[in-house]
Amino acid sequence: MYDFAPDTGSSPEERYRQLGEAASALIEGESDAVANMANLAALLWEFIPRMNWAGFYRMVDGELVLGPFVGRPACIRIPVGQGVCGAAAATGETQLVPDVHAFPGHIACDAVTRSEVVVPVIRDGKVIAVIDCDSPEDARFEDADARGLEALAERIAPHI
Ligand code: SME
């Protein structure tokens, strides 16, 4: 049995530290990318509170394609450069969006989403996937989330 639960009441920084340790414990030694992304999506959901969607889009033949996630069914294909995920893929930079309705070209997969953070996963200098975390709360994500997810992206890049 896997029992990876965050310490309730801990700071965001501490939660991301624990998330990183849980991620390594689950994925290091496993070579199947889908299995690893599926477990990572479950961990994002366990460790990051107040979200409505968390998961992956993978770079496949030059466009983003839906990967393992937790949440409602979502848009399947996103062109690079389009929406928040597409912006992260195009720039290779984290997108911290406090109000999705103010983001030009935001793709509304779920009308309840109000804010999001999208972090690119980079391997050998190329964006191979993005981690997308969405919340029904305005300005849910802050710098600590962006930094924590960037550290996670670096940790998981060889394993997805
Ligand atoms: N929010 C994303 C689309 C993906 S879904 O929200 C799961 C975007 O605008 O890139």
mmCIF file of C-alpha atoms and ligand atoms in Angstrom:
data_model
loop_
_atom_site.group_PDB
_atom_site.id
_atom_site.type_symbol
_atom_site.label_atom_id
_atom_site.label_comp_id
_atom_site.label_asym_id
_atom_site.label_seq_id
_atom_site.Cartn_x
_atom_site.Cartn_y
_atom_site.Cartn_z
ATOM 1 C CA MET A 1 0.000 0.000 0.000
ATOM 2 C CA TYR A 2 1.195 3.478 -0.843
ATOM 3 C CA ASP A 3 0.324 6.068 1.759
ATOM 4 C CA PHE A 4 1.719 9.431 0.754
ATOM 5 C CA ALA A 5 -0.206 12.050 2.671
ATOM 6 C CA PRO A 6 0.963 15.599 3.328
ATOM 7 C CA ASP A 7 1.311 16.843 6.897
ATOM 8 C CA THR A 8 -1.762 18.982 7.271
ATOM 9 C CA GLY A 9 -0.990 22.506 8.372
ATOM 10 C CA SER A 10 2.505 22.555 6.878
ATOM 11 C CA SER A 11 3.702 25.516 4.791
ATOM 12 C CA PRO A 12 3.552 25.383 0.979
ATOM 13 C CA GLU A 13 7.356 25.035 0.876
ATOM 14 C CA GLU A 14 7.245 22.053 3.248
ATOM 15 C CA ARG A 15 4.395 20.470 1.269
ATOM 16 C CA TYR A 16 6.373 20.723 -1.959
ATOM 17 C CA ARG A 17 9.412 19.223 -0.221
ATOM 18 C CA GLN A 18 7.272 16.285 0.901
ATOM 19 C CA LEU A 19 5.699 16.041 -2.556
ATOM 20 C CA GLY A 20 9.159 15.839 -4.115
ATOM 21 C CA GLU A 21 10.188 13.027 -1.779
ATOM 22 C CA ALA A 22 6.981 11.103 -2.437
ATOM 23 C CA ALA A 23 7.438 11.598 -6.186
ATOM 24 C CA SER A 24 10.954 10.206 -6.125
ATOM 25 C CA ALA A 25 9.869 7.233 -4.037
ATOM 26 C CA LEU A 26 7.153 6.404 -6.566
ATOM 27 C CA ILE A 27 8.804 6.995 -9.930
ATOM 28 C CA GLU A 28 12.523 6.372 -9.577
ATOM 29 C CA GLY A 29 13.148 2.834 -10.761
ATOM 30 C CA GLU A 30 10.015 2.754 -12.930
ATOM 31 C CA SER A 31 10.574 3.343 -16.640
ATOM 32 C CA ASP A 32 6.957 3.586 -17.842
ATOM 33 C CA ALA A 33 6.175 7.265 -18.449
ATOM 34 C CA VAL A 34 2.387 6.861 -18.366
ATOM 35 C CA ALA A 35 2.491 5.000 -15.046
ATOM 36 C CA ASN A 36 4.764 7.676 -13.612
ATOM 37 C CA MET A 37 2.622 10.599 -14.805
ATOM 38 C CA ALA A 38 -0.499 8.860 -13.477
ATOM 39 C CA ASN A 39 1.026 8.499 -10.019
ATOM 40 C CA LEU A 40 2.395 12.049 -10.150
ATOM 41 C CA ALA A 41 -1.045 13.442 -11.009
ATOM 42 C CA ALA A 42 -2.433 11.592 -7.991
ATOM 43 C CA LEU A 43 0.322 13.068 -5.802
ATOM 44 C CA LEU A 44 -0.342 16.620 -7.054
ATOM 45 C CA TRP A 45 -3.963 16.115 -6.092
ATOM 46 C CA GLU A 46 -3.049 14.785 -2.624
ATOM 47 C CA PHE A 47 -0.475 17.427 -1.773
ATOM 48 C CA ILE A 48 -1.837 20.650 -3.287
ATOM 49 C CA PRO A 49 -5.134 21.766 -1.783
ATOM 50 C CA ARG A 50 -7.964 23.768 -3.387
ATOM 51 C CA MET A 51 -7.674 22.591 -6.987
ATOM 52 C CA ASN A 52 -10.218 21.332 -9.534
ATOM 53 C CA TRP A 53 -7.732 19.833 -12.028
ATOM 54 C CA ALA A 54 -4.118 18.679 -11.935
ATOM 55 C CA GLY A 55 -2.129 16.771 -14.499
ATOM 56 C CA PHE A 56 -0.054 16.627 -17.642
ATOM 57 C CA TYR A 57 -0.069 17.632 -21.261
ATOM 58 C CA ARG A 58 2.696 15.934 -23.291
ATOM 59 C CA MET A 59 4.479 17.301 -26.334
ATOM 60 C CA VAL A 60 3.595 14.914 -29.172
ATOM 61 C CA ASP A 61 4.576 15.734 -32.770
ATOM 62 C CA GLY A 62 4.704 19.451 -32.030
ATOM 63 C CA GLU A 63 1.464 19.858 -30.107
ATOM 64 C CA LEU A 64 0.316 19.332 -26.527
ATOM 65 C CA VAL A 65 -1.749 16.206 -25.988
ATOM 66 C CA LEU A 66 -3.660 15.392 -22.808
ATOM 67 C CA GLY A 67 -1.859 13.083 -20.391
ATOM 68 C CA PRO A 68 -2.692 11.563 -17.014
ATOM 69 C CA PHE A 69 -4.667 13.885 -14.737
ATOM 70 C CA VAL A 70 -7.124 14.150 -11.871
ATOM 71 C CA GLY A 71 -10.272 16.185 -12.488
ATOM 72 C CA ARG A 72 -12.983 16.538 -15.105
ATOM 73 C CA PRO A 73 -12.448 15.426 -18.710
ATOM 74 C CA ALA A 74 -10.377 18.083 -20.490
ATOM 75 C CA CYS A 75 -9.411 19.441 -23.907
ATOM 76 C CA ILE A 76 -7.373 16.771 -25.679
ATOM 77 C CA ARG A 77 -5.081 18.775 -27.989
ATOM 78 C CA ILE A 78 -3.629 22.262 -27.418
ATOM 79 C CA PRO A 79 -1.496 23.978 -30.068
ATOM 80 C CA VAL A 80 1.830 25.331 -28.805
ATOM 81 C CA GLY A 81 1.379 29.045 -28.140
ATOM 82 C CA GLN A 82 -2.326 28.752 -27.377
ATOM 83 C CA GLY A 83 -3.800 29.195 -23.913
ATOM 84 C CA VAL A 84 -1.826 28.993 -20.705
ATOM 85 C CA CYS A 85 -0.424 25.524 -21.346
ATOM 86 C CA GLY A 86 0.551 26.493 -24.874
ATOM 87 C CA ALA A 87 2.306 29.625 -23.590
ATOM 88 C CA ALA A 88 4.346 27.561 -21.112
ATOM 89 C CA ALA A 89 5.279 25.144 -23.898
ATOM 90 C CA ALA A 90 6.182 27.939 -26.335
ATOM 91 C CA THR A 91 8.315 29.940 -23.893
ATOM 92 C CA GLY A 92 9.672 27.183 -21.671
ATOM 93 C CA GLU A 93 8.643 29.381 -18.751
ATOM 94 C CA THR A 94 6.219 28.969 -15.882
ATOM 95 C CA GLN A 95 2.873 30.705 -16.311
ATOM 96 C CA LEU A 96 1.329 31.912 -13.048
ATOM 97 C CA VAL A 97 -2.148 33.172 -13.881
ATOM 98 C CA PRO A 98 -4.180 34.716 -11.037
ATOM 99 C CA ASP A 99 -7.227 35.353 -13.265
ATOM 100 C CA VAL A 100 -7.676 33.050 -16.239
ATOM 101 C CA HIS A 101 -10.303 35.337 -17.776
ATOM 102 C CA ALA A 102 -7.679 38.065 -18.117
ATOM 103 C CA PHE A 103 -5.275 35.715 -19.959
ATOM 104 C CA PRO A 104 -5.494 36.169 -23.740
ATOM 105 C CA GLY A 105 -6.542 32.924 -25.419
ATOM 106 C CA HIS A 106 -7.184 31.004 -22.206
ATOM 107 C CA ILE A 107 -8.780 27.651 -23.014
ATOM 108 C CA ALA A 108 -11.716 27.019 -20.704
ATOM 109 C CA CYS A 109 -11.850 23.252 -20.272
ATOM 110 C CA ASP A 110 -13.859 23.644 -17.078
ATOM 111 C CA ALA A 111 -15.879 26.796 -16.446
ATOM 112 C CA VAL A 112 -15.169 26.669 -12.699
ATOM 113 C CA THR A 113 -11.419 27.294 -13.186
ATOM 114 C CA ARG A 114 -10.435 30.800 -11.997
ATOM 115 C CA SER A 115 -6.653 30.624 -11.627
ATOM 116 C CA GLU A 116 -3.863 28.318 -12.685
ATOM 117 C CA VAL A 117 -0.170 27.610 -12.794
ATOM 118 C CA VAL A 118 1.510 25.771 -15.654
ATOM 119 C CA VAL A 119 5.119 24.617 -15.462
ATOM 120 C CA PRO A 120 7.138 23.215 -18.373
ATOM 121 C CA VAL A 121 9.014 19.947 -17.971
ATOM 122 C CA ILE A 122 12.293 20.290 -19.856
ATOM 123 C CA ARG A 123 14.621 17.477 -20.900
ATOM 124 C CA ASP A 124 17.746 17.941 -23.031
ATOM 125 C CA GLY A 125 16.767 21.582 -23.566
ATOM 126 C CA LYS A 126 13.309 20.743 -24.963
ATOM 127 C CA VAL A 127 9.833 21.038 -23.452
ATOM 128 C CA ILE A 128 8.585 17.458 -23.242
ATOM 129 C CA ALA A 129 5.434 18.141 -21.195
ATOM 130 C CA VAL A 130 3.722 20.688 -18.985
ATOM 131 C CA ILE A 131 2.270 20.294 -15.504
ATOM 132 C CA ASP A 132 -1.091 22.093 -15.324
ATOM 133 C CA CYS A 133 -2.716 22.902 -11.959
ATOM 134 C CA ASP A 134 -6.103 24.655 -11.947
ATOM 135 C CA SER A 135 -8.140 26.107 -9.086
ATOM 136 C CA PRO A 136 -11.698 27.352 -8.669
ATOM 137 C CA GLU A 137 -10.317 30.161 -6.428
ATOM 138 C CA ASP A 138 -9.076 33.518 -7.693
ATOM 139 C CA ALA A 139 -5.282 33.885 -7.411
ATOM 140 C CA ARG A 140 -4.958 30.499 -5.717
ATOM 141 C CA PHE A 141 -1.332 29.948 -6.760
ATOM 142 C CA GLU A 142 1.642 31.986 -5.585
ATOM 143 C CA ASP A 143 5.400 32.046 -6.049
ATOM 144 C CA ALA A 144 5.853 29.142 -3.636
ATOM 145 C CA ASP A 145 3.674 26.982 -5.904
ATOM 146 C CA ALA A 146 5.579 28.024 -9.018
ATOM 147 C CA ARG A 147 8.965 27.331 -7.389
ATOM 148 C CA GLY A 148 7.764 24.038 -5.864
ATOM 149 C CA LEU A 149 6.372 22.796 -9.171
ATOM 150 C CA GLU A 150 9.507 23.870 -11.041
ATOM 151 C CA ALA A 151 11.616 21.795 -8.642
ATOM 152 C CA LEU A 152 9.229 18.884 -9.173
ATOM 153 C CA ALA A 153 9.442 19.276 -12.971
ATOM 154 C CA GLU A 154 13.223 19.089 -12.819
ATOM 155 C CA ARG A 155 13.078 16.010 -10.597
ATOM 156 C CA ILE A 156 10.642 14.111 -12.812
ATOM 157 C CA ALA A 157 12.006 15.118 -16.239
ATOM 158 C CA PRO A 158 14.127 11.945 -16.647
ATOM 159 C CA HIS A 159 11.196 9.707 -15.669
ATOM 160 C CA ILE A 160 8.268 10.761 -17.875
HETATM 161 N N1 SME B 1 -6.179 25.758 -18.774
HETATM 162 C C1 SME B 1 -5.491 25.350 -19.905
HETATM 163 C C2 SME B 1 -6.244 24.323 -20.690
HETATM 164 C C3 SME B 1 -6.171 22.974 -20.087
HETATM 165 S S1 SME B 1 -7.331 22.693 -18.961
HETATM 166 O O1 SME B 1 -7.567 23.764 -18.063
HETATM 167 C C4 SME B 1 -7.192 21.264 -18.191
HETATM 168 C C5 SME B 1 -5.009 26.456 -20.805
HETATM 169 O O2 SME B 1 -5.602 27.506 -21.024
HETATM 170 O O3 SME B 1 -3.954 26.237 -21.308
#
